[in-house]
Structures are given as structure tokens and as C-alpha cells.
Coordinates of C-alpha atoms in Angstrom, one line a residue:
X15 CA -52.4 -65.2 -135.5
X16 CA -56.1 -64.8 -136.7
X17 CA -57.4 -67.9 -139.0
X18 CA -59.1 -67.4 -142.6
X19 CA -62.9 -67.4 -141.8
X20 CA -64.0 -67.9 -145.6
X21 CA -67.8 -68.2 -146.0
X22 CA -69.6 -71.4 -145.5
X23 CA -73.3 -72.3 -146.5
X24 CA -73.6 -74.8 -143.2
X25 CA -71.4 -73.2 -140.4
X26 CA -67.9 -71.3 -140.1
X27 CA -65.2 -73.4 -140.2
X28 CA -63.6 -72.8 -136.5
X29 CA -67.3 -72.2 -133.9
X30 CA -68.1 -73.5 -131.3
X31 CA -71.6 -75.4 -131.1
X32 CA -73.9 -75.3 -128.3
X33 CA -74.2 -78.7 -128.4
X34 CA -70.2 -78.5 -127.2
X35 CA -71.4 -75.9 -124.4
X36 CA -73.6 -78.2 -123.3
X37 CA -71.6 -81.2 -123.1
X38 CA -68.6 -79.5 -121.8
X39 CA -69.2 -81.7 -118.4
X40 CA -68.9 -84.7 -120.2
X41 CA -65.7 -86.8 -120.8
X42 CA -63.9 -87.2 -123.9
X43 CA -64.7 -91.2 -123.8
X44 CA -68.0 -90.7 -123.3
X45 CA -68.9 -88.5 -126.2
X46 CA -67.0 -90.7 -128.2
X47 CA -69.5 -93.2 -127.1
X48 CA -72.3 -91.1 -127.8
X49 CA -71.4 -90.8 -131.3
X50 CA -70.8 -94.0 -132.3
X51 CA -73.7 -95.3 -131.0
X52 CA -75.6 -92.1 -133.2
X53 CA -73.4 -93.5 -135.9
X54 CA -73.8 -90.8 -138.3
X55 CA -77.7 -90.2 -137.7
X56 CA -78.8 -87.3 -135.7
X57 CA -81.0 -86.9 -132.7
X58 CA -83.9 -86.0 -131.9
X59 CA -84.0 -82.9 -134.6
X60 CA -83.1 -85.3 -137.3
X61 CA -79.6 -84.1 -138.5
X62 CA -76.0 -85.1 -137.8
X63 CA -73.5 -83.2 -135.8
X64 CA -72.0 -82.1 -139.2
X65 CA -75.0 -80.2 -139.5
X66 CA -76.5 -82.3 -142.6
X67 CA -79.2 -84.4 -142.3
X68 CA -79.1 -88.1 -143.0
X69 CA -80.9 -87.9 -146.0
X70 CA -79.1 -85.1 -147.9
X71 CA -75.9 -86.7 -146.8
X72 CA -76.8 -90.1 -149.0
X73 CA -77.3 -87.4 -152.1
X74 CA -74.2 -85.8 -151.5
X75 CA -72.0 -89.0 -151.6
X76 CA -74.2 -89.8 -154.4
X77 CA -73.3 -86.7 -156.1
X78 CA -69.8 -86.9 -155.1
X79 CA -69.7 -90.6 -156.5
X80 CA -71.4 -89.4 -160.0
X81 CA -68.2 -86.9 -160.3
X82 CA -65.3 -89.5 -159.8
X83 CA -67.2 -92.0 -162.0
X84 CA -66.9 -89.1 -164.8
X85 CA -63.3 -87.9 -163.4
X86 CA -62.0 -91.8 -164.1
X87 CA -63.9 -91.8 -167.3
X88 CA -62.4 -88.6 -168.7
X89 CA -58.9 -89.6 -167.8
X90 CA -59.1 -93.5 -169.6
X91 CA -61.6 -92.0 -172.4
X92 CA -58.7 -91.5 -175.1
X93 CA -56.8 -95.0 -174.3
X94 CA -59.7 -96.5 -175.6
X95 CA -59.8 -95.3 -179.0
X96 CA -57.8 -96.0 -181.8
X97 CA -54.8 -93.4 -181.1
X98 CA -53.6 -96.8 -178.7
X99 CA -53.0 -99.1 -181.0
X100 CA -50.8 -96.9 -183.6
X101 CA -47.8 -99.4 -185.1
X102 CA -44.6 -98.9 -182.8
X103 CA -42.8 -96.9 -185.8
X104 CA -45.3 -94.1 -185.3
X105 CA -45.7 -94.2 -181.5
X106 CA -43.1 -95.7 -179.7
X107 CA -44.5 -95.7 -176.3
X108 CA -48.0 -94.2 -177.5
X109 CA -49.5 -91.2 -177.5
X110 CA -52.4 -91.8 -175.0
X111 CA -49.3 -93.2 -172.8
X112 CA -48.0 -89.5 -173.2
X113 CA -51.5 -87.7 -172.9
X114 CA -52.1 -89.7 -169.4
X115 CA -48.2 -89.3 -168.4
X116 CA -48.6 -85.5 -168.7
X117 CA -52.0 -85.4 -167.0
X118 CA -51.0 -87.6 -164.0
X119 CA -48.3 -85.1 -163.5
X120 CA -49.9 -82.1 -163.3
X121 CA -52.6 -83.9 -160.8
X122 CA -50.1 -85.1 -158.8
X123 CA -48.0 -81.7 -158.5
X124 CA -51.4 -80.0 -158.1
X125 CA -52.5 -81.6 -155.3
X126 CA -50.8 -80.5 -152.5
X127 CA -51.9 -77.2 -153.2
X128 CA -55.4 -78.2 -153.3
X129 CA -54.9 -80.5 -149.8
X130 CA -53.4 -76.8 -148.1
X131 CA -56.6 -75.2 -149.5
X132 CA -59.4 -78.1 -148.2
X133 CA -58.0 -78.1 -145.4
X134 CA -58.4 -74.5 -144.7
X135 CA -61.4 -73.0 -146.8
X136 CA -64.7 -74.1 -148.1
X137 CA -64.5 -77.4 -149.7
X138 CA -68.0 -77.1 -152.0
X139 CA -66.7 -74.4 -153.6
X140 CA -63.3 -75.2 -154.4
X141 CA -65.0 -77.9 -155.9
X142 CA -67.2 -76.1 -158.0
X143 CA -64.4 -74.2 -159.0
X144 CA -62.3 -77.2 -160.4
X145 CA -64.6 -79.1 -162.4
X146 CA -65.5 -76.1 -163.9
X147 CA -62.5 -75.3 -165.4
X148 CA -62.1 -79.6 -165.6
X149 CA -65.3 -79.0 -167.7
X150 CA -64.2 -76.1 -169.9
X151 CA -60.5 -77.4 -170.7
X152 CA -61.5 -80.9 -171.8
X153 CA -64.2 -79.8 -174.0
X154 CA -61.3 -77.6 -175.6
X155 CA -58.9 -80.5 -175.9
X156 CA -61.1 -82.1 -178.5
X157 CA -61.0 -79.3 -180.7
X158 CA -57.2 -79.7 -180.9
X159 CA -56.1 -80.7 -184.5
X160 CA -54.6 -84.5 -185.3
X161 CA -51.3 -82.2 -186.3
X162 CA -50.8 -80.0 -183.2
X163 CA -50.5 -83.1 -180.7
X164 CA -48.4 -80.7 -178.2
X165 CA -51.7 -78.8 -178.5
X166 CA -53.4 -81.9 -176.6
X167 CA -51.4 -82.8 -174.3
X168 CA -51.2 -79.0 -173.0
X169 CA -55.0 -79.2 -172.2
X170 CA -54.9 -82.4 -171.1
X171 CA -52.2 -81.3 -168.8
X172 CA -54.4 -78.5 -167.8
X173 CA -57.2 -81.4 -166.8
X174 CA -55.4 -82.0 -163.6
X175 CA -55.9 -78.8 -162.1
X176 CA -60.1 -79.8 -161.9
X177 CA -59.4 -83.6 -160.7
X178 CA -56.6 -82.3 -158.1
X179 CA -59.4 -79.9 -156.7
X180 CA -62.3 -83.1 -156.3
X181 CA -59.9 -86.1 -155.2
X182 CA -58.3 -84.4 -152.4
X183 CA -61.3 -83.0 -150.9
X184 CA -64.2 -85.4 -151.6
X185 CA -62.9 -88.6 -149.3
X186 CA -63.1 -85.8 -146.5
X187 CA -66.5 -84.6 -147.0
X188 CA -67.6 -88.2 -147.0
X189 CA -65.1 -88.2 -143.5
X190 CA -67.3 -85.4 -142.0
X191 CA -70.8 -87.1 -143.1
X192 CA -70.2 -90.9 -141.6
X193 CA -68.3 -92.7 -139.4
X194 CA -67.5 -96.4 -138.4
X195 CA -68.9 -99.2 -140.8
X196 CA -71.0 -96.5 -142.1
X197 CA -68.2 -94.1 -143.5
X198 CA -66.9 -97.4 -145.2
X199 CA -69.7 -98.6 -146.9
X200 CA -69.9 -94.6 -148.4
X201 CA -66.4 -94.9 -149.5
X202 CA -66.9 -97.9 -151.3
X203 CA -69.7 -96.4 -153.5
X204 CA -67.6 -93.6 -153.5
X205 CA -64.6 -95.9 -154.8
X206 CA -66.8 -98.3 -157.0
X207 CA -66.4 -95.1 -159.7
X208 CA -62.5 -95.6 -160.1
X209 CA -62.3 -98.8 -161.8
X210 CA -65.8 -98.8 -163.1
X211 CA -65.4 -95.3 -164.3
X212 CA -62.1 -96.2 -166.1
X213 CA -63.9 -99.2 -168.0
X214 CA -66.8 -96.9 -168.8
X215 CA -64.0 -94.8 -170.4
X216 CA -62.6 -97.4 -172.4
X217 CA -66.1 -98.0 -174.0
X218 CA -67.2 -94.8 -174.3
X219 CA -63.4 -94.4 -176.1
X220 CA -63.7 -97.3 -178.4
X221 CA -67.9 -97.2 -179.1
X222 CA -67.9 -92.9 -180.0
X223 CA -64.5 -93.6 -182.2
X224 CA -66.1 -96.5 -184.6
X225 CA -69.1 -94.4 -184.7
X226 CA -67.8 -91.1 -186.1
X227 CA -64.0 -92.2 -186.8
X228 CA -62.6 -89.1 -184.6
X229 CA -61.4 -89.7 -181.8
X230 CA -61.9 -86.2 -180.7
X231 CA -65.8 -87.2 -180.8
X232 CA -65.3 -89.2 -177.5
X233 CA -63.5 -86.1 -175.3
X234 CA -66.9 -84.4 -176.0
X235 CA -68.8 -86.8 -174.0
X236 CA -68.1 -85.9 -170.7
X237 CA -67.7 -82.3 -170.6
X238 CA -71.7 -82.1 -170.7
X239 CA -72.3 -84.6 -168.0
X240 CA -69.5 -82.5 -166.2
X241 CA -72.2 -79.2 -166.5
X242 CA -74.5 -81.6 -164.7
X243 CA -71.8 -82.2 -161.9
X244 CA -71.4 -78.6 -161.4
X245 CA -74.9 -77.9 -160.8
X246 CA -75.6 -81.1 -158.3
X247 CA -72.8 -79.4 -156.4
X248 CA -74.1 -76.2 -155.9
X249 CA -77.6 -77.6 -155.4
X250 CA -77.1 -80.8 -153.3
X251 CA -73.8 -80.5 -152.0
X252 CA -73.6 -78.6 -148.1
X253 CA -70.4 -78.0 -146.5
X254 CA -70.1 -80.6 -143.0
X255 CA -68.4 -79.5 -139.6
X256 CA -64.9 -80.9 -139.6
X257 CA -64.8 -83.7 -137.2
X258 CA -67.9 -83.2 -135.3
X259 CA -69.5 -86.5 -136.6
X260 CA -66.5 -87.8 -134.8
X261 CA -67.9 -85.9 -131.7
X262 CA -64.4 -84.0 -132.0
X263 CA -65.4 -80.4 -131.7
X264 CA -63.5 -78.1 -134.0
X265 CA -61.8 -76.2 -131.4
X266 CA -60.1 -79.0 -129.9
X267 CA -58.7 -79.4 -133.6
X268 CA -57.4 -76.2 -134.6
X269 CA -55.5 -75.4 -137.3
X270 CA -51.1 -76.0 -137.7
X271 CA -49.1 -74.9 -140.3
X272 CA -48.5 -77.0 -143.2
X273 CA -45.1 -77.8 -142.2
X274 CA -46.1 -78.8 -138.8
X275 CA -49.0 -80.9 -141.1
X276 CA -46.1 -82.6 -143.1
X277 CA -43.9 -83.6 -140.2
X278 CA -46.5 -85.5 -138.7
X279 CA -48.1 -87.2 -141.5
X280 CA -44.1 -88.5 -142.1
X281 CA -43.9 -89.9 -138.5
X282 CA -47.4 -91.5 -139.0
X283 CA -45.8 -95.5 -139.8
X284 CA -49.6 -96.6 -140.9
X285 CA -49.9 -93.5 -142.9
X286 CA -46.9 -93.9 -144.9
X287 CA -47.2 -97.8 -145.6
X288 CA -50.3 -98.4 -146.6
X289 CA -49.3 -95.0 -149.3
X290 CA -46.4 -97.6 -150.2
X291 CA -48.5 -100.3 -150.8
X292 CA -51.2 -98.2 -152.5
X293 CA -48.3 -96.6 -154.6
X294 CA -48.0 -100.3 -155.9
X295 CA -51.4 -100.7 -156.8
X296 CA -51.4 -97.2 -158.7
X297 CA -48.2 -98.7 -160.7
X298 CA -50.5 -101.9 -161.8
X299 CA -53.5 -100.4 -162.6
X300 CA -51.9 -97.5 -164.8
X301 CA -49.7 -100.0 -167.0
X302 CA -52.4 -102.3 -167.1
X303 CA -54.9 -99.7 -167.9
X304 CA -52.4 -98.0 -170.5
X305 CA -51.1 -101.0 -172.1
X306 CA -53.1 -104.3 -171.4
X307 CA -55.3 -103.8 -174.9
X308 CA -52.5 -102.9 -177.1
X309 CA -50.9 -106.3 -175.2
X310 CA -53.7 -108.2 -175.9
X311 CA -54.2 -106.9 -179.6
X312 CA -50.3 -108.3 -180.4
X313 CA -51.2 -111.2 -178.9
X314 CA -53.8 -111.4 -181.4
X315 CA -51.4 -110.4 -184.0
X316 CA -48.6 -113.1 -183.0
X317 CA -50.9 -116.0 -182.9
X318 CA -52.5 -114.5 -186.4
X319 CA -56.5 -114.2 -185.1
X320 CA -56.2 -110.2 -185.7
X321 CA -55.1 -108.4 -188.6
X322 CA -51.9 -106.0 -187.6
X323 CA -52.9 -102.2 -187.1
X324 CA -51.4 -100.1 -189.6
X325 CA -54.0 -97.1 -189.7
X326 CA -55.8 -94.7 -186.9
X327 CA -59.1 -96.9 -187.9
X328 CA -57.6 -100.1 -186.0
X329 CA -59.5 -102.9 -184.3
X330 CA -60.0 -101.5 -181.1
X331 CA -62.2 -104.2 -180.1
X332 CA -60.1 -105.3 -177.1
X333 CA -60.0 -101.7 -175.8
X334 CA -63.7 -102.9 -175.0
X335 CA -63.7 -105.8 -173.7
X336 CA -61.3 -104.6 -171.6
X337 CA -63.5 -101.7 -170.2
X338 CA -66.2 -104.1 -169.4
X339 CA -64.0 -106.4 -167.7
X340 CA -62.7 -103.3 -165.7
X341 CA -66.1 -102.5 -164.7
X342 CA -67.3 -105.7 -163.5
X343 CA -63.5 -106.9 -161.8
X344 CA -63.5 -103.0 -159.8
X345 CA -67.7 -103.6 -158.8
X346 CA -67.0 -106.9 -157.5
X347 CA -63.5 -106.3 -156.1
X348 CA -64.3 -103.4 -154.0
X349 CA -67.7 -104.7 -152.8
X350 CA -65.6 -108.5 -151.6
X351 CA -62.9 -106.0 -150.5
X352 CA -65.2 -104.4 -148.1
X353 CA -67.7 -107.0 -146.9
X354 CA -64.2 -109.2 -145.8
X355 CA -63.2 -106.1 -144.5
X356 CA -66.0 -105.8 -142.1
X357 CA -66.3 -109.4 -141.7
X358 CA -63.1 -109.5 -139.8
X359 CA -62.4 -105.9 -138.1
X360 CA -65.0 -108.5 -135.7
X361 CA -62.2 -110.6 -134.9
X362 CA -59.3 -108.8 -136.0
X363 CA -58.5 -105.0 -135.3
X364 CA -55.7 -105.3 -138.1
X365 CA -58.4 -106.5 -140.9
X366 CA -58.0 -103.5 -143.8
X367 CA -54.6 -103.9 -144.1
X368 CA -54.2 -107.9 -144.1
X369 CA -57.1 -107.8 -146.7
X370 CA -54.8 -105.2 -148.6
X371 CA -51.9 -106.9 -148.8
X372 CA -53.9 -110.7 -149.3
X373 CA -55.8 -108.5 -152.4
X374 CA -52.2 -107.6 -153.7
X375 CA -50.5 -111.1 -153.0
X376 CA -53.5 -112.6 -154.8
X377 CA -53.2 -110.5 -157.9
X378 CA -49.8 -111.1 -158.8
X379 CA -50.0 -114.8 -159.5
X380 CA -52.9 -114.5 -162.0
X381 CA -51.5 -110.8 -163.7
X382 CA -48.2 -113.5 -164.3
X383 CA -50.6 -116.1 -165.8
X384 CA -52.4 -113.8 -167.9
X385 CA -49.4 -112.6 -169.2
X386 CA -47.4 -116.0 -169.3
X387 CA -50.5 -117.4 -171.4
X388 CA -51.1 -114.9 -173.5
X389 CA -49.3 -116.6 -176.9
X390 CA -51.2 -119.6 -176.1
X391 CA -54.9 -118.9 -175.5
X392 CA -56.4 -114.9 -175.7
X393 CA -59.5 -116.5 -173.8
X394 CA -57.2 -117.8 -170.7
X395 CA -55.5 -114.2 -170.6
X396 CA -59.0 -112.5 -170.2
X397 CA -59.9 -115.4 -167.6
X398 CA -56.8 -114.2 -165.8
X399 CA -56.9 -110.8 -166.1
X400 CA -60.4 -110.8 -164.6
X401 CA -59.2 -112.5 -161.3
X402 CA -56.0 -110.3 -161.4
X403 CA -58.2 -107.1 -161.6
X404 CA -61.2 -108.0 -159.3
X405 CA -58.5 -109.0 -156.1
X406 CA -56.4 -105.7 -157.2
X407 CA -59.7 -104.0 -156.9
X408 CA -59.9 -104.9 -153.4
X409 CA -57.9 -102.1 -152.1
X410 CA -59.8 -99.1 -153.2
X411 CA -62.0 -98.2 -150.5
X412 CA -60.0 -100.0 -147.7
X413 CA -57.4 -98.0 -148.1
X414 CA -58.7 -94.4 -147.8
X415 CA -60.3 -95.5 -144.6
X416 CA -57.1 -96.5 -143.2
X417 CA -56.2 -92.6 -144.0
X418 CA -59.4 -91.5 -142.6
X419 CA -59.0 -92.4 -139.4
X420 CA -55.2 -92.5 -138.8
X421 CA -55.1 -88.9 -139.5
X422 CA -57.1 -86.5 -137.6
X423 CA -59.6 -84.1 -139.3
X424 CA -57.6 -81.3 -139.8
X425 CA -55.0 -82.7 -141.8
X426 CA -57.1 -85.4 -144.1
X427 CA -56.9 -83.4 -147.5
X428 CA -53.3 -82.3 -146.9
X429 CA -52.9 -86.5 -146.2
X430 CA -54.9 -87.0 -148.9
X431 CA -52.9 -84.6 -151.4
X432 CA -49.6 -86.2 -150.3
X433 CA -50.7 -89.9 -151.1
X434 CA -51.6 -88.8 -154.3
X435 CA -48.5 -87.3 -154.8
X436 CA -46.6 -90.4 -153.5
X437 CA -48.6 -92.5 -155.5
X438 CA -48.6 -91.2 -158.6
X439 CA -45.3 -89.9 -158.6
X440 CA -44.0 -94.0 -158.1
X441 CA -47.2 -95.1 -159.9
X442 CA -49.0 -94.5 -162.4
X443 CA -47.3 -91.2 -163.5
X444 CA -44.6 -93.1 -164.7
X445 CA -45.1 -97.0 -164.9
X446 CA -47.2 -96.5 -168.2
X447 CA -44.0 -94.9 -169.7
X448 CA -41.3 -97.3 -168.0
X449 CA -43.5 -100.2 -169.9
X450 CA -43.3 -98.5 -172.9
X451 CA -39.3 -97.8 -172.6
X452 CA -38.5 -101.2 -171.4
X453 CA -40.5 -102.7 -174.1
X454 CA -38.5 -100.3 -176.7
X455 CA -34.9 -101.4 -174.8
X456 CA -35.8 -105.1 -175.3
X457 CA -37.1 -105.4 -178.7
X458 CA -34.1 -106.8 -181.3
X459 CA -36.5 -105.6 -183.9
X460 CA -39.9 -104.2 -185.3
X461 CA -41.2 -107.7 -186.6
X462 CA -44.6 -108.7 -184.8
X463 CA -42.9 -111.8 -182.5
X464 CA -41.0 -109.0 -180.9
X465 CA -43.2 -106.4 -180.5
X466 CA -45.2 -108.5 -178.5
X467 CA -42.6 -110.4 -177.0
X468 CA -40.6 -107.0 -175.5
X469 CA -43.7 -106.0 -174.1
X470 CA -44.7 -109.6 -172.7
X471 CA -41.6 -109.6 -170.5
X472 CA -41.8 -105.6 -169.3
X473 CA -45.4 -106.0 -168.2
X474 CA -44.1 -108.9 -165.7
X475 CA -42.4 -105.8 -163.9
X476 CA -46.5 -105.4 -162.5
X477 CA -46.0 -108.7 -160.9
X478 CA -43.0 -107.5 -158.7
X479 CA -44.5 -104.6 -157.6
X480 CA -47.8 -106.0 -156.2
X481 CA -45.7 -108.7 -154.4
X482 CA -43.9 -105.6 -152.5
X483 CA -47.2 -103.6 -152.3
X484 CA -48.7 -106.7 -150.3
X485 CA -45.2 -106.6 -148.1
X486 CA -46.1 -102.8 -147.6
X487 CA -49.8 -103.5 -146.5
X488 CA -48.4 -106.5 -144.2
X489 CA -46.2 -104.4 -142.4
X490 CA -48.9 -101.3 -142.4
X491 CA -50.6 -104.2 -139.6
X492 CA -47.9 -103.9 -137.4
X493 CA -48.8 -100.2 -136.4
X494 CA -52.5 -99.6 -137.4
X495 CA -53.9 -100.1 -134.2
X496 CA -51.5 -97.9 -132.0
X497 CA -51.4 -95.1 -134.9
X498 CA -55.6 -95.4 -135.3
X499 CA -56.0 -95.0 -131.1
X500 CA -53.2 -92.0 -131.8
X501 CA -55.1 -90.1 -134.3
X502 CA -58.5 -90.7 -131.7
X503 CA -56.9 -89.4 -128.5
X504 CA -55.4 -86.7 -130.5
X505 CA -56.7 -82.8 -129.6
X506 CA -54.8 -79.6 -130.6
X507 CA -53.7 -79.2 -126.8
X508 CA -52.7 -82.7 -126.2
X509 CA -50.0 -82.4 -129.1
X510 CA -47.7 -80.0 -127.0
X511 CA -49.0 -80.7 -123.2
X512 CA -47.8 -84.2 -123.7
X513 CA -44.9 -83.5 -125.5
X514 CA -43.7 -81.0 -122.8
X515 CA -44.3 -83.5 -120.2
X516 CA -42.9 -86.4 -121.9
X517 CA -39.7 -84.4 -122.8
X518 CA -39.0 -82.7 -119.7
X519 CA -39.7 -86.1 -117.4
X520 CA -37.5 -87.6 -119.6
X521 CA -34.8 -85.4 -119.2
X522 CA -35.3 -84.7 -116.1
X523 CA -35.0 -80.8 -116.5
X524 CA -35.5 -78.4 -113.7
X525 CA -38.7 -76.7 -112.7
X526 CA -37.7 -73.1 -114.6
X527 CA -36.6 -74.9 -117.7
X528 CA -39.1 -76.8 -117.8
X529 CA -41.6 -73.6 -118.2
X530 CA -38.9 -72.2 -120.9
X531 CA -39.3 -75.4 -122.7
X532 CA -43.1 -75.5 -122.5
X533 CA -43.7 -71.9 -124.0
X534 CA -41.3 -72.9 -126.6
X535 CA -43.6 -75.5 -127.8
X536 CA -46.4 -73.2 -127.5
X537 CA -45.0 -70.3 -129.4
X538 CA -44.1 -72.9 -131.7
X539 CA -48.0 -73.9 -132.2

């Protein structure tokens, strides 16, 4: 059966190089060696295997980097304004808790088909493709009138059809560019955008809304910087060789059916894990991110320093301060998360996910004293909060490296579509909403001691969940290093020569069966 050959401004998808020809002779090991010790920069002609030059390769992540930033943005831009902090006998569990609910959703059911599709055609243009319409549907979402609020949250669903198109295939681009130390410190730039991009969207949110008292002035903010992002991609942006960088030619990687795909990523321990334990750090960060300022404004209420929001034109001053924690706890986070990363993959081959899980076991004793101290001291909840954030931030970029290379080239977007899936689906899909419900279940009544109180106790639900997040990333290091030598060795004809061999020694099957059972697997390929 004949593979797609889509079009492809670098090289086809499935070619062999002469650079393979040549090296045919030479083992497997030893072009492994070769290219780690190139490290992601070419020879003597000045270009990668991927077939992009060193230099254009730091403008693409920087491009790519510049479109999550404004991906993360866009998503947290309306839980900064005002809409948040409506009085619970308007908004029960909030609108922007809705908006983001429906959003995450259609991302997260999205993405699959997007993985299938990067993993298959040319990435640049899907690309293109999906923050155009990204662009096109969020500037229409702020033309949506205060009174047709199914109106908004219809476009906004529509949103996640342009971010399901960039997050599953960017982290692989950025895969095919770099590898070793070097692809990490790429995906931490790369991953700096998430929580500093989310800040930046709860002060853009808050700042636009005071200024013109519409929030719909704030979703028109980033569909013009999204034009921008459209044309860096077409103009900067160059399609890599899968895998080559890895010195993995793309032959020796072809192509298996998505099912095929699926039923190895699920017998991948590593894999799966660290998705658990990243699943708990997507539940945190989306109720934090959804409900932490309308937490802290009650706060404010309870212990009378605020006035109580009764109007759309509330104090959304905490919505800020927030954002500006978020953006200096998810710089600094990330950056500590990787430098103590690389500081100990020296002396410990099981480094990313201990740091993971200590990041995680870390957070949850200061998210339970921020929330604990909140009705005494609104300064001591911020102080907390900041710790909480900058060791939760810690995971970001650690973890897509531990998918990058535990999963071979070929099936990194479908990986990456299925952890966002996983993710959001026991994260931050639904977490925001489970806050709000809980809340709603434990409040006796509407006065202001229970509105915070209800919502004091269902935000300590974050706390559980990071503590079994870090048990996920703790037993991710039991397997890392046998799954990460796995996913090295691995070749398209060592999947089924080995298998066959395996089975049939085991079994012990005769010499005629043995061939039966051999074509089998290969028809099966």
C-alpha cells in the first residue's frame, strides 16, 4: 500500500538521502555517535541532517515560541476581565469557566485528528491552516453580543480547531531541529510561553477591560498579532526530515496505522505515566488559572479590604496581579526546572522525572498554605501562591522531552495528540467546572463567609491531585531508561523481526510455522 507523498518545501516525507547511501556501511551505533557529537549543527555545508540550517532553525523555534505565547494568551484573555468575578446568583460556576470548559473540549477532541494528520502530511502547512481559521474565529467571537452568550461559546468552541492544529505538531518540529541538551533547552523557550502567555492574558484581559469597559475589546487583541504568526510561518518556518537529526533515516521508520500507533503508545509505561502525572498538573493549573482571582477577590470581600462585585465593572485588580505572578512563577519555574534537569541527567539517567514529581510534591504544601491562609493575610496567599506556581512550573518542558524521546519519530504528534487528550480530558477540561460545582454543593448559603468558604475547601482538591501527579512522575523513573533505550533501538523492521523471533523461540514452534507466523506479522505491517 502506497503512502501519501503530500508536497513539502524542504524534502518528501519518505526519501532516502545520499548521505544514508553513503553511510549504509556504517553501524547503527556508530551513526548515532556521529550525531550526537554534530548535536544538531551540520557539517561541513553548514546545515543539519533535517535539512535546515542552524541558524534558521533558532528563528523557527522562535517563531513557533511567539505562536504558543499568543495561543496561551487567547485562551486566559477573557478570565481576566470582569465577566470572572460576576456575583454567584448570576454565574454560578462562571461564564469564562464555561467559555474555557467548552474550548478545552473541542481541543482536546480535535487533537487526535490533528496528531493522524502531522504525522503523515506537511506540518508548516497544517499549521498555517489552523491559526488561520484560530485567527478568523476569535476575532468573530468578540463581535458576539453580551445577550447571545451561546453565541460565544460557539466560537470559542470553534478556537480549538486552530490550537489542536499548532500544539500537536510544534514540539515535533522542534523534535526534528535538535537533539540531546540542545532539543531541551528549545523546548523550554518553547514552553516558557504557557504560563507566561497565560499571565500575559490575564493582563491583557483586565488592562483592555478598564480601559474601554467591554470586555469584547480584549478578544481583539490577539487576532492581529495572530496575522503576524501566519506570515512568520510561511516565511521562516521550513518543513525538517523526520528523525534524521536523530541520524534515524526515514526509511528505517516508515509509517503504521494509527491503530498499530495507539497500541504501542499504550504499552509504552513511561509514556503513559508521566501523561498521568502531567494530567495532574493540567487539573491545577486550569482551576488555579480559572478560579484563583475570583478566590482571592472573596478573600478580599470576607476580611472587608474589597468592596463585593455586584456589576460587570468589578475590581479586577487581582485578575492582574495574578497574570504577573503567572508570568514570573512559569519564567522561573521552567528555566530551575531545566537547569536541575540537566544538572543531574550527569549523575542520574532518571533525572526529568524525579525533578517532575519533586516539582509536584513541592507545590502542594504551599497551594494548601496559600489557600489555608487566605482569611488571614491576602499578602501570605500571594507569597504562597508564587512558590506553588514557580515549582508547578517546573514540569513544562521536562515533560515533553520525556515524550520526545520515548516515542520514536513517527508517532510523536499522534503521542502528542493523545496526552492532550488524556490530559485535558482529567484536567483542565473539567477541574475548572468540578471547583465551581463543589463550591455550589458546599455552600449553606449566598452570604459572603460562604461564598468564599465553599470555594476555600473545593480548591484543596488541587492539593490531592499534585500529591498523586508526583506519585505518577515517581513511578514514570522506574521505566524511563529501558523505554528511552526502546524507542532508540527501535527501526520499522526490528518491530516484527524481533517479535517473530522472540515469539517463536519462546514457543518453540516448528521451522514451517515459524515462516507462517513470520508473514503474518508482515502482512500485518
Amino acid at each position: 500500500m502506497s503512502l501519501a507523498d503530500p508536497s513539502c518545501d524542504s524534502a518528501p516525507f519518505f526519501s532516502d538521502d545520499d548521505d544514508d547511501d553513503e553511510g549504509a556501511g556504517e553501524s547503527e551505533g556508530g551513526r548515532r555517535r556521529r550525531a550526537a557529537e554534530e548535536d544538531g549543527v551540520g557539517a561541513a555545508e553548514g546545515e543539519c541532517p533535517s535539512g535546515v540550517s542552524p541558524r534558521r532553525a533558532g528563528f523557527i523555534v522562535a517563531v513557533l515560541c511567539y505562536i504558543n505565547l499568543l495561543n496561551y494568551m487567547d485562551r486566559f484573555t477573557v478570565a481576566g476581565t470582569a465577566l470572572l468575578f460576576l456575583p454567584p446568583s448570576r454565574s454560578r460556576v462562571g461564564r469564562p469557566v464555561l467559555e474555557v470548559t467548552v474550548f478545552i473540549c473541542s481541543y482536546m477532541f480535535l487533537a487526535p485528528i490533528f496528531g493522524y494528520l502531522g504525522d503523515r502530511y506537511n506540518r508548516k502547512f497544517i499549521m498555517c491552516g489552523g491559526i488561520t481559521f484560530w485567527t478568523l474565529v476569535t476575532l468573530a467571537s468578540s463581535y458576539t453580543p453580551k445577550d447571545y452568550f451561546w453565541a460565544l461559546l460557539l466560537t470559542r468552541g470553534l478556537v480549538g480547531v486552530g490550537e489542536a492544529s499548532y500544539s500537536t505538531i510544534a514540539p515535533t518540529i522542534i523534535a526534528d531541529l535538535f537533539v540531546n541538551e540542545k532539543r531541551t533547552k528549545m523546548l523550554s523557550i518553547f514552553y516558557f510561553a504557557i504560563p507566561v502567555g497565560s499571565g500575559l492574558g490575564y493582563i491583557v484581559g483586565s488592562k483592555v477591560d478598564d480601559l474601554e469597559q467591554d470586555w469584547h475589546w480584549a478578544l481583539r487583541v490577539t487576532p492581529a498579532l495572530g496575522l503576524v504568526a501566519v506570515l512568520l510561518l510561511l516565511i521562516v518556518v521550513k518543513e525538517p526530515k523526520r528523525g534524521a537529526v536523530e541520524a534515524r533515516p526515514e526509511h528505517s521508520l516508515q509509517r503504521t496505522s494509527w491503530l498499530v500507533d495507539i497500541k504501542a503508545l499504550g504499552k509504552n509505561r513511561s509514556f503513559i505515566l508521566s501523561t498521568l502525572g502531567f494530567t495532574a498538573v493540567a487539573f491545577v493549573t486550569g482551576s488555579l488559572a480559572l478560579w484563583a482571582p475570583t478566590f482571592l477577590l472573596r478573600a478580599a470581600v470576607f476580611t472587608r479590604e474589597k468592596a463585593p462585585c455586584v456589576s460587570e465593572n468589578c475590581d479586577n485588580s487581582d485578575s492582574l496581579y495574578f497574570g504577573v505572578i503567572t508570568c514570573v512563577t512559569g519564567f522561573l519555574g521552567v528555566a530551575s526546572g531545566v537547569a536541575l534537569s540537566g544538572w543531574l541527567r550527569k549523575r542520574n539517567p532518571r533525572a526529568d522525572p524525579l525533578v517532575c514529581a519533586a516539582g509536584l510534591l513541592l507545590a502542594a504544601p504551599f497551594l494548601f498554605l496559600s489557600i489555608i491562609c487566605a482569611q488571614g493575610s491576602i499578602i501570605a496567599t500571594y507569597v504562597f501562591i508564587f512558590f506553588g506556581e514557580t515549582f508547578l512550573s517546573m514540569n513544562w518542558a521536562i515533560v515533553a522531552d520525556i515524550l520526545l524521546y520515548v516515542v520514536v519519530p513517527t508517532r510523536r504528534s499522534t503521542a502528542e495528540a493523545f496526552q492532550i487528550v488524556l490530559s485535558h480530558l482529567f484536567g483542565d477540561a473539567g477541574s475548572p467546572y468540578l471547583i465551581g460545582v463543589v463550591s455550589d454543593a458546599l455552600r449553606r448559603s449566598e452570604s459572603y463567609l460562604w461564598q468564599f468558604r465553599s470555594l476555600q475547601i473545593s480548591l484543596l482538591l488541587c492539593c490531592f491531585v499534585a500529591v498523586l501527579g508526583g506519585a505518577s512522575f515517581l513511578a514514570t523513573a522506574l521505566f524511563i531508561e529501558q523505554d528511552r533505550d526502546l524507542a532508540e533501538q527501535y527501526t520499522h523492521s526490528d518491530s516484527f523481526f524481533t517479535l517473530s523471533l522472540q515469539v517463536c523461540s519462546r514457543k518453540r514452534l516448528l521451522t514451517g510455522t515459524s515462516v507462517l507466523f513470520f508473514l503474518r506479522q508482515v502482512m500485518n505491517q
